[in-house]
Amino acid sequence: MHRFPATLAKILLTALLLTALLPTALAASFEDINQPEVFLKQENNGTCTLASSAMMLRRAAILRGDANWAESTEQSNRDTYWRAGRGLPYVFSYNGFTVGHAFLPGGEENRQILIDLLAQHPEGIVLHASCVPHGILLTDYTDGVFYCADPSQAIAYGRIPIGEAYGTRIENSNAYWFVSDSALRLDSPLETLCSNLSQQTATPAVDTAPLALASGGAQMLPAGEF
């Protein structure tokens, strides 16, 4: 009778343990959340943050394993949390997600803050530059480059380097919205999960909400965004 290989047994045991430790399954890959149909273009002038938040919530739903992620559209989100003539609330809820808002210091200080935020939020963050004014979905930081999806009809479709976006840049941005669900994760190879097992089990849960949330949900951006 063949004995079950000890190494394989350890790997399977580790995988089972990780499943128990991570109740929200690692449901999607980088390619899944960046497929072309995930991204949107704004339907009206002044709705760039609405379209960007819809894209962020689509990616969050994919990461959560939702089959109905495409139901997050500009229209469906408009009906839920958009305030006509006022804009995107600082705090709102949609499809079981809570979205919060925080400010950025501006300039070069923004760079490391946004790198850290994207490491915590693979679904991306809605980045806003009031000086333009324009909001985009900042999708990821890869190989030293920030990428985004710009909802402007005048800009290329899909995931692009932020330098190709309309006006909004890392340095001139002053605020962002984020999904306050730290359980969202991208898929990782089993060997990566196994190598991080000790860190996963030894590190207590940390509140990763960046900066201070704006108080109350009634505050809005002024209308008239690009």
PDB file of C-alpha atoms in Angstrom:
ATOM      1  CA  MET A   1       0.000   0.000   0.000  1.00  0.00           C
ATOM      2  CA  HIS A   2       1.334   3.404  -0.971  1.00  0.00           C
ATOM      3  CA  ARG A   3       1.700   5.952   1.799  1.00  0.00           C
ATOM      4  CA  PHE A   4       0.335   9.459   1.202  1.00  0.00           C
ATOM      5  CA  PRO A   5       3.380  11.701   0.535  1.00  0.00           C
ATOM      6  CA  ALA A   6       4.104  13.792   3.614  1.00  0.00           C
ATOM      7  CA  THR A   7       4.869  16.933   1.601  1.00  0.00           C
ATOM      8  CA  LEU A   8       1.596  16.736  -0.300  1.00  0.00           C
ATOM      9  CA  ALA A   9      -0.260  16.115   2.932  1.00  0.00           C
ATOM     10  CA  LYS A  10       1.265  19.248   4.455  1.00  0.00           C
ATOM     11  CA  ILE A  11       0.283  21.323   1.417  1.00  0.00           C
ATOM     12  CA  LEU A  12      -3.305  20.087   1.535  1.00  0.00           C
ATOM     13  CA  LEU A  13      -3.484  20.674   5.277  1.00  0.00           C
ATOM     14  CA  THR A  14      -2.147  24.192   4.811  1.00  0.00           C
ATOM     15  CA  ALA A  15      -4.706  24.890   2.089  1.00  0.00           C
ATOM     16  CA  LEU A  16      -7.528  23.706   4.343  1.00  0.00           C
ATOM     17  CA  LEU A  17      -6.234  25.843   7.196  1.00  0.00           C
ATOM     18  CA  LEU A  18      -6.021  28.884   4.964  1.00  0.00           C
ATOM     19  CA  THR A  19      -9.581  28.281   3.796  1.00  0.00           C
ATOM     20  CA  ALA A  20     -10.692  28.394   7.400  1.00  0.00           C
ATOM     21  CA  LEU A  21      -8.627  31.496   8.125  1.00  0.00           C
ATOM     22  CA  LEU A  22      -9.863  33.326   5.032  1.00  0.00           C
ATOM     23  CA  PRO A  23     -13.623  32.826   5.003  1.00  0.00           C
ATOM     24  CA  THR A  24     -14.011  35.200   2.079  1.00  0.00           C
ATOM     25  CA  ALA A  25     -12.537  33.072  -0.697  1.00  0.00           C
ATOM     26  CA  LEU A  26      -9.902  34.507  -2.980  1.00  0.00           C
ATOM     27  CA  ALA A  27     -12.401  34.697  -5.774  1.00  0.00           C
ATOM     28  CA  ALA A  28     -10.803  36.519  -8.681  1.00  0.00           C
ATOM     29  CA  SER A  29      -7.565  37.186 -10.499  1.00  0.00           C
ATOM     30  CA  PHE A  30      -5.980  40.403 -11.736  1.00  0.00           C
ATOM     31  CA  GLU A  31      -7.183  39.519 -15.228  1.00  0.00           C
ATOM     32  CA  ASP A  32     -10.762  38.988 -13.996  1.00  0.00           C
ATOM     33  CA  ILE A  33     -11.105  42.483 -12.542  1.00  0.00           C
ATOM     34  CA  ASN A  34      -9.458  44.088 -15.583  1.00  0.00           C
ATOM     35  CA  GLN A  35     -11.495  42.433 -18.329  1.00  0.00           C
ATOM     36  CA  PRO A  36     -12.781  45.063 -20.792  1.00  0.00           C
ATOM     37  CA  GLU A  37     -16.446  44.670 -19.861  1.00  0.00           C
ATOM     38  CA  VAL A  38     -15.719  45.702 -16.267  1.00  0.00           C
ATOM     39  CA  PHE A  39     -15.008  49.292 -17.289  1.00  0.00           C
ATOM     40  CA  LEU A  40     -17.544  52.043 -18.019  1.00  0.00           C
ATOM     41  CA  LYS A  41     -17.773  55.468 -19.610  1.00  0.00           C
ATOM     42  CA  GLN A  42     -19.789  58.223 -17.984  1.00  0.00           C
ATOM     43  CA  GLU A  43     -23.188  58.826 -19.527  1.00  0.00           C
ATOM     44  CA  ASN A  44     -23.467  62.539 -18.745  1.00  0.00           C
ATOM     45  CA  ASN A  45     -21.285  65.537 -17.984  1.00  0.00           C
ATOM     46  CA  GLY A  46     -20.588  65.794 -14.277  1.00  0.00           C
ATOM     47  CA  THR A  47     -20.936  62.083 -13.504  1.00  0.00           C
ATOM     48  CA  CYS A  48     -17.269  61.045 -13.593  1.00  0.00           C
ATOM     49  CA  THR A  49     -17.207  60.082  -9.906  1.00  0.00           C
ATOM     50  CA  LEU A  50     -20.489  58.175 -10.287  1.00  0.00           C
ATOM     51  CA  ALA A  51     -19.149  56.123 -13.201  1.00  0.00           C
ATOM     52  CA  SER A  52     -15.829  55.599 -11.407  1.00  0.00           C
ATOM     53  CA  SER A  53     -17.559  54.377  -8.246  1.00  0.00           C
ATOM     54  CA  ALA A  54     -19.679  51.998 -10.325  1.00  0.00           C
ATOM     55  CA  MET A  55     -16.485  50.498 -11.780  1.00  0.00           C
ATOM     56  CA  MET A  56     -14.914  50.214  -8.326  1.00  0.00           C
ATOM     57  CA  LEU A  57     -18.004  48.421  -7.014  1.00  0.00           C
ATOM     58  CA  ARG A  58     -18.018  46.079 -10.020  1.00  0.00           C
ATOM     59  CA  ARG A  59     -14.452  45.037  -9.239  1.00  0.00           C
ATOM     60  CA  ALA A  60     -15.280  44.657  -5.551  1.00  0.00           C
ATOM     61  CA  ALA A  61     -18.215  42.404  -6.424  1.00  0.00           C
ATOM     62  CA  ILE A  62     -16.011  40.255  -8.683  1.00  0.00           C
ATOM     63  CA  LEU A  63     -13.489  39.885  -5.857  1.00  0.00           C
ATOM     64  CA  ARG A  64     -16.325  38.841  -3.548  1.00  0.00           C
ATOM     65  CA  GLY A  65     -17.391  36.212  -6.075  1.00  0.00           C
ATOM     66  CA  ASP A  66     -20.682  37.830  -7.096  1.00  0.00           C
ATOM     67  CA  ALA A  67     -22.101  36.548 -10.369  1.00  0.00           C
ATOM     68  CA  ASN A  68     -24.213  39.697 -10.734  1.00  0.00           C
ATOM     69  CA  TRP A  69     -21.312  42.174 -10.629  1.00  0.00           C
ATOM     70  CA  ALA A  70     -22.368  43.767 -13.949  1.00  0.00           C
ATOM     71  CA  GLU A  71     -25.555  45.077 -12.311  1.00  0.00           C
ATOM     72  CA  SER A  72     -23.461  47.950 -10.939  1.00  0.00           C
ATOM     73  CA  THR A  73     -24.014  50.587 -13.605  1.00  0.00           C
ATOM     74  CA  GLU A  74     -24.166  54.352 -13.676  1.00  0.00           C
ATOM     75  CA  GLN A  75     -27.972  54.196 -13.717  1.00  0.00           C
ATOM     76  CA  SER A  76     -28.364  51.638 -10.922  1.00  0.00           C
ATOM     77  CA  ASN A  77     -25.896  53.501  -8.734  1.00  0.00           C
ATOM     78  CA  ARG A  78     -27.525  56.843  -9.538  1.00  0.00           C
ATOM     79  CA  ASP A  79     -30.797  55.512  -8.187  1.00  0.00           C
ATOM     80  CA  THR A  80     -29.116  54.272  -5.005  1.00  0.00           C
ATOM     81  CA  TYR A  81     -26.732  56.961  -3.786  1.00  0.00           C
ATOM     82  CA  TRP A  82     -26.175  59.779  -6.287  1.00  0.00           C
ATOM     83  CA  ARG A  83     -27.540  63.210  -5.357  1.00  0.00           C
ATOM     84  CA  ALA A  84     -28.612  65.198  -8.397  1.00  0.00           C
ATOM     85  CA  GLY A  85     -26.982  68.608  -8.534  1.00  0.00           C
ATOM     86  CA  ARG A  86     -24.748  67.777  -5.579  1.00  0.00           C
ATOM     87  CA  GLY A  87     -22.693  64.725  -6.516  1.00  0.00           C
ATOM     88  CA  LEU A  88     -21.224  61.689  -4.780  1.00  0.00           C
ATOM     89  CA  PRO A  89     -21.806  61.430  -0.998  1.00  0.00           C
ATOM     90  CA  TYR A  90     -18.792  61.095   1.265  1.00  0.00           C
ATOM     91  CA  VAL A  91     -20.237  57.892   2.751  1.00  0.00           C
ATOM     92  CA  PHE A  92     -22.735  55.536   1.121  1.00  0.00           C
ATOM     93  CA  SER A  93     -23.709  51.878   0.748  1.00  0.00           C
ATOM     94  CA  TYR A  94     -24.365  49.727  -2.300  1.00  0.00           C
ATOM     95  CA  ASN A  95     -24.900  45.968  -2.724  1.00  0.00           C
ATOM     96  CA  GLY A  96     -23.642  45.196   0.774  1.00  0.00           C
ATOM     97  CA  PHE A  97     -20.545  47.385   0.441  1.00  0.00           C
ATOM     98  CA  THR A  98     -19.890  50.530   2.429  1.00  0.00           C
ATOM     99  CA  VAL A  99     -17.868  53.220   0.685  1.00  0.00           C
ATOM    100  CA  GLY A 100     -15.953  55.849   2.631  1.00  0.00           C
ATOM    101  CA  HIS A 101     -14.121  59.027   1.734  1.00  0.00           C
ATOM    102  CA  ALA A 102     -10.848  60.625   2.823  1.00  0.00           C
ATOM    103  CA  PHE A 103      -8.631  63.522   1.830  1.00  0.00           C
ATOM    104  CA  LEU A 104      -5.082  63.541   0.459  1.00  0.00           C
ATOM    105  CA  PRO A 105      -2.325  66.006   1.450  1.00  0.00           C
ATOM    106  CA  GLY A 106      -1.384  66.702  -2.175  1.00  0.00           C
ATOM    107  CA  GLY A 107       1.922  66.765  -4.039  1.00  0.00           C
ATOM    108  CA  GLU A 108       4.552  64.064  -3.749  1.00  0.00           C
ATOM    109  CA  GLU A 109       3.136  62.942  -0.391  1.00  0.00           C
ATOM    110  CA  ASN A 110       0.230  61.424  -2.287  1.00  0.00           C
ATOM    111  CA  ARG A 111       2.426  58.884  -4.026  1.00  0.00           C
ATOM    112  CA  GLN A 112       3.244  56.511  -1.160  1.00  0.00           C
ATOM    113  CA  ILE A 113      -0.217  56.927   0.354  1.00  0.00           C
ATOM    114  CA  LEU A 114      -1.801  55.779  -2.897  1.00  0.00           C
ATOM    115  CA  ILE A 115       0.651  52.905  -3.341  1.00  0.00           C
ATOM    116  CA  ASP A 116      -0.282  51.666   0.136  1.00  0.00           C
ATOM    117  CA  LEU A 117      -3.998  52.137  -0.526  1.00  0.00           C
ATOM    118  CA  LEU A 118      -3.876  50.084  -3.713  1.00  0.00           C
ATOM    119  CA  ALA A 119      -2.058  47.300  -1.861  1.00  0.00           C
ATOM    120  CA  GLN A 120      -5.000  47.213   0.559  1.00  0.00           C
ATOM    121  CA  HIS A 121      -7.703  47.715  -2.074  1.00  0.00           C
ATOM    122  CA  PRO A 122      -7.262  45.579  -5.212  1.00  0.00           C
ATOM    123  CA  GLU A 123     -10.704  46.765  -6.339  1.00  0.00           C
ATOM    124  CA  GLY A 124      -9.144  50.216  -6.765  1.00  0.00           C
ATOM    125  CA  ILE A 125     -10.098  53.621  -5.413  1.00  0.00           C
ATOM    126  CA  VAL A 126     -11.972  56.564  -6.896  1.00  0.00           C
ATOM    127  CA  LEU A 127      -9.409  59.342  -7.162  1.00  0.00           C
ATOM    128  CA  HIS A 128     -10.564  62.954  -7.467  1.00  0.00           C
ATOM    129  CA  ALA A 129      -8.744  66.159  -8.369  1.00  0.00           C
ATOM    130  CA  SER A 130     -10.980  69.132  -7.579  1.00  0.00           C
ATOM    131  CA  CYS A 131      -8.657  71.486  -9.453  1.00  0.00           C
ATOM    132  CA  VAL A 132      -9.575  69.836 -12.784  1.00  0.00           C
ATOM    133  CA  PRO A 133     -12.278  68.822 -11.655  1.00  0.00           C
ATOM    134  CA  HIS A 134     -12.377  65.141 -12.601  1.00  0.00           C
ATOM    135  CA  GLY A 135     -12.624  61.716 -10.952  1.00  0.00           C
ATOM    136  CA  ILE A 136     -11.168  58.428 -12.183  1.00  0.00           C
ATOM    137  CA  LEU A 137     -10.820  54.859 -10.949  1.00  0.00           C
ATOM    138  CA  LEU A 138      -7.215  54.274  -9.857  1.00  0.00           C
ATOM    139  CA  THR A 139      -6.878  50.552 -10.547  1.00  0.00           C
ATOM    140  CA  ASP A 140      -3.371  49.457  -9.582  1.00  0.00           C
ATOM    141  CA  TYR A 141       0.317  50.275  -9.182  1.00  0.00           C
ATOM    142  CA  THR A 142       2.354  47.878 -11.305  1.00  0.00           C
ATOM    143  CA  ASP A 143       6.071  47.981 -12.137  1.00  0.00           C
ATOM    144  CA  GLY A 144       6.393  51.557 -10.932  1.00  0.00           C
ATOM    145  CA  VAL A 145       3.388  52.863 -12.890  1.00  0.00           C
ATOM    146  CA  PHE A 146      -0.061  53.933 -11.655  1.00  0.00           C
ATOM    147  CA  TYR A 147      -2.902  52.681 -13.836  1.00  0.00           C
ATOM    148  CA  CYS A 148      -6.484  53.872 -13.997  1.00  0.00           C
ATOM    149  CA  ALA A 149      -9.776  53.672 -15.851  1.00  0.00           C
ATOM    150  CA  ASP A 150     -10.948  57.103 -16.958  1.00  0.00           C
ATOM    151  CA  PRO A 151     -14.735  57.424 -17.446  1.00  0.00           C
ATOM    152  CA  SER A 152     -14.336  60.443 -19.757  1.00  0.00           C
ATOM    153  CA  GLN A 153     -15.676  59.769 -23.247  1.00  0.00           C
ATOM    154  CA  ALA A 154     -12.670  61.657 -24.630  1.00  0.00           C
ATOM    155  CA  ILE A 155     -10.132  59.186 -23.200  1.00  0.00           C
ATOM    156  CA  ALA A 156      -9.157  55.672 -24.284  1.00  0.00           C
ATOM    157  CA  TYR A 157     -11.304  52.852 -22.958  1.00  0.00           C
ATOM    158  CA  GLY A 158     -10.141  50.399 -20.284  1.00  0.00           C
ATOM    159  CA  ARG A 159      -7.066  50.283 -18.052  1.00  0.00           C
ATOM    160  CA  ILE A 160      -4.504  52.942 -19.006  1.00  0.00           C
ATOM    161  CA  PRO A 161      -1.480  54.650 -17.398  1.00  0.00           C
ATOM    162  CA  ILE A 162      -2.631  57.608 -15.330  1.00  0.00           C
ATOM    163  CA  GLY A 163      -0.531  59.909 -17.502  1.00  0.00           C
ATOM    164  CA  GLU A 164      -3.061  59.299 -20.293  1.00  0.00           C
ATOM    165  CA  ALA A 165      -6.080  60.255 -18.148  1.00  0.00           C
ATOM    166  CA  TYR A 166      -7.900  63.558 -18.433  1.00  0.00           C
ATOM    167  CA  GLY A 167      -6.238  65.979 -16.016  1.00  0.00           C
ATOM    168  CA  THR A 168      -6.293  63.911 -12.822  1.00  0.00           C
ATOM    169  CA  ARG A 169      -2.797  62.996 -11.639  1.00  0.00           C
ATOM    170  CA  ILE A 170      -1.246  61.579  -8.488  1.00  0.00           C
ATOM    171  CA  GLU A 171       0.136  64.936  -7.337  1.00  0.00           C
ATOM    172  CA  ASN A 172      -2.927  67.115  -7.984  1.00  0.00           C
ATOM    173  CA  SER A 173      -5.500  64.777  -6.424  1.00  0.00           C
ATOM    174  CA  ASN A 174      -7.008  65.865  -3.142  1.00  0.00           C
ATOM    175  CA  ALA A 175      -9.521  63.153  -2.195  1.00  0.00           C
ATOM    176  CA  TYR A 176     -10.593  59.554  -2.779  1.00  0.00           C
ATOM    177  CA  TRP A 177     -13.364  57.045  -2.097  1.00  0.00           C
ATOM    178  CA  PHE A 178     -12.677  53.443  -1.073  1.00  0.00           C
ATOM    179  CA  VAL A 179     -14.568  50.249  -0.222  1.00  0.00           C
ATOM    180  CA  SER A 180     -14.207  49.697   3.506  1.00  0.00           C
ATOM    181  CA  ASP A 181     -14.007  45.900   3.255  1.00  0.00           C
ATOM    182  CA  SER A 182     -10.520  44.650   4.112  1.00  0.00           C
ATOM    183  CA  ALA A 183     -11.459  41.036   3.215  1.00  0.00           C
ATOM    184  CA  LEU A 184     -11.300  41.639  -0.552  1.00  0.00           C
ATOM    185  CA  ARG A 185      -8.251  39.931  -2.039  1.00  0.00           C
ATOM    186  CA  LEU A 186      -6.891  38.837  -5.389  1.00  0.00           C
ATOM    187  CA  ASP A 187      -6.192  35.169  -6.076  1.00  0.00           C
ATOM    188  CA  SER A 188      -2.650  34.069  -5.216  1.00  0.00           C
ATOM    189  CA  PRO A 189      -0.763  30.858  -6.076  1.00  0.00           C
ATOM    190  CA  LEU A 190      -0.895  28.188  -3.384  1.00  0.00           C
ATOM    191  CA  GLU A 191       2.844  28.392  -2.789  1.00  0.00           C
ATOM    192  CA  THR A 192       2.557  32.099  -2.029  1.00  0.00           C
ATOM    193  CA  LEU A 193      -0.227  31.446   0.426  1.00  0.00           C
ATOM    194  CA  CYS A 194       1.764  28.707   2.114  1.00  0.00           C
ATOM    195  CA  SER A 195       4.849  30.894   2.469  1.00  0.00           C
ATOM    196  CA  ASN A 196       2.723  33.575   4.118  1.00  0.00           C
ATOM    197  CA  LEU A 197       0.962  31.185   6.495  1.00  0.00           C
ATOM    198  CA  SER A 198       2.921  32.204   9.577  1.00  0.00           C
ATOM    199  CA  GLN A 199       2.207  35.868   8.924  1.00  0.00           C
ATOM    200  CA  GLN A 200      -1.480  35.165   8.308  1.00  0.00           C
ATOM    201  CA  THR A 201      -1.846  33.318  11.624  1.00  0.00           C
ATOM    202  CA  ALA A 202       0.359  35.481  13.833  1.00  0.00           C
ATOM    203  CA  THR A 203      -0.679  38.962  12.811  1.00  0.00           C
ATOM    204  CA  PRO A 204      -3.817  40.290  14.490  1.00  0.00           C
ATOM    205  CA  ALA A 205      -6.456  42.079  12.469  1.00  0.00           C
ATOM    206  CA  VAL A 206      -5.568  45.715  11.924  1.00  0.00           C
ATOM    207  CA  ASP A 207      -7.909  48.547  11.077  1.00  0.00           C
ATOM    208  CA  THR A 208      -6.593  49.630   7.701  1.00  0.00           C
ATOM    209  CA  ALA A 209      -9.020  52.479   7.064  1.00  0.00           C
ATOM    210  CA  PRO A 210      -6.673  55.154   5.695  1.00  0.00           C
ATOM    211  CA  LEU A 211      -6.730  58.684   7.051  1.00  0.00           C
ATOM    212  CA  ALA A 212      -9.823  60.031   8.786  1.00  0.00           C
ATOM    213  CA  LEU A 213     -13.251  59.520   7.302  1.00  0.00           C
ATOM    214  CA  ALA A 214     -15.247  62.651   6.715  1.00  0.00           C
ATOM    215  CA  SER A 215     -18.010  62.920   9.274  1.00  0.00           C
ATOM    216  CA  GLY A 216     -21.548  62.287   8.121  1.00  0.00           C
ATOM    217  CA  GLY A 217     -22.915  61.127   4.798  1.00  0.00           C
ATOM    218  CA  ALA A 218     -24.644  64.317   3.739  1.00  0.00           C
ATOM    219  CA  GLN A 219     -21.561  66.111   2.445  1.00  0.00           C
ATOM    220  CA  MET A 220     -21.219  66.107  -1.317  1.00  0.00           C
ATOM    221  CA  LEU A 221     -18.881  67.224  -4.043  1.00  0.00           C
ATOM    222  CA  PRO A 222     -20.009  70.337  -5.858  1.00  0.00           C
ATOM    223  CA  ALA A 223     -21.667  69.729  -9.193  1.00  0.00           C
ATOM    224  CA  GLY A 224     -20.018  70.594 -12.481  1.00  0.00           C
ATOM    225  CA  GLU A 225     -17.293  67.962 -12.715  1.00  0.00           C
ATOM    226  CA  PHE A 226     -15.964  67.110 -16.158  1.00  0.00           C
TER     227      PHE A 226
END
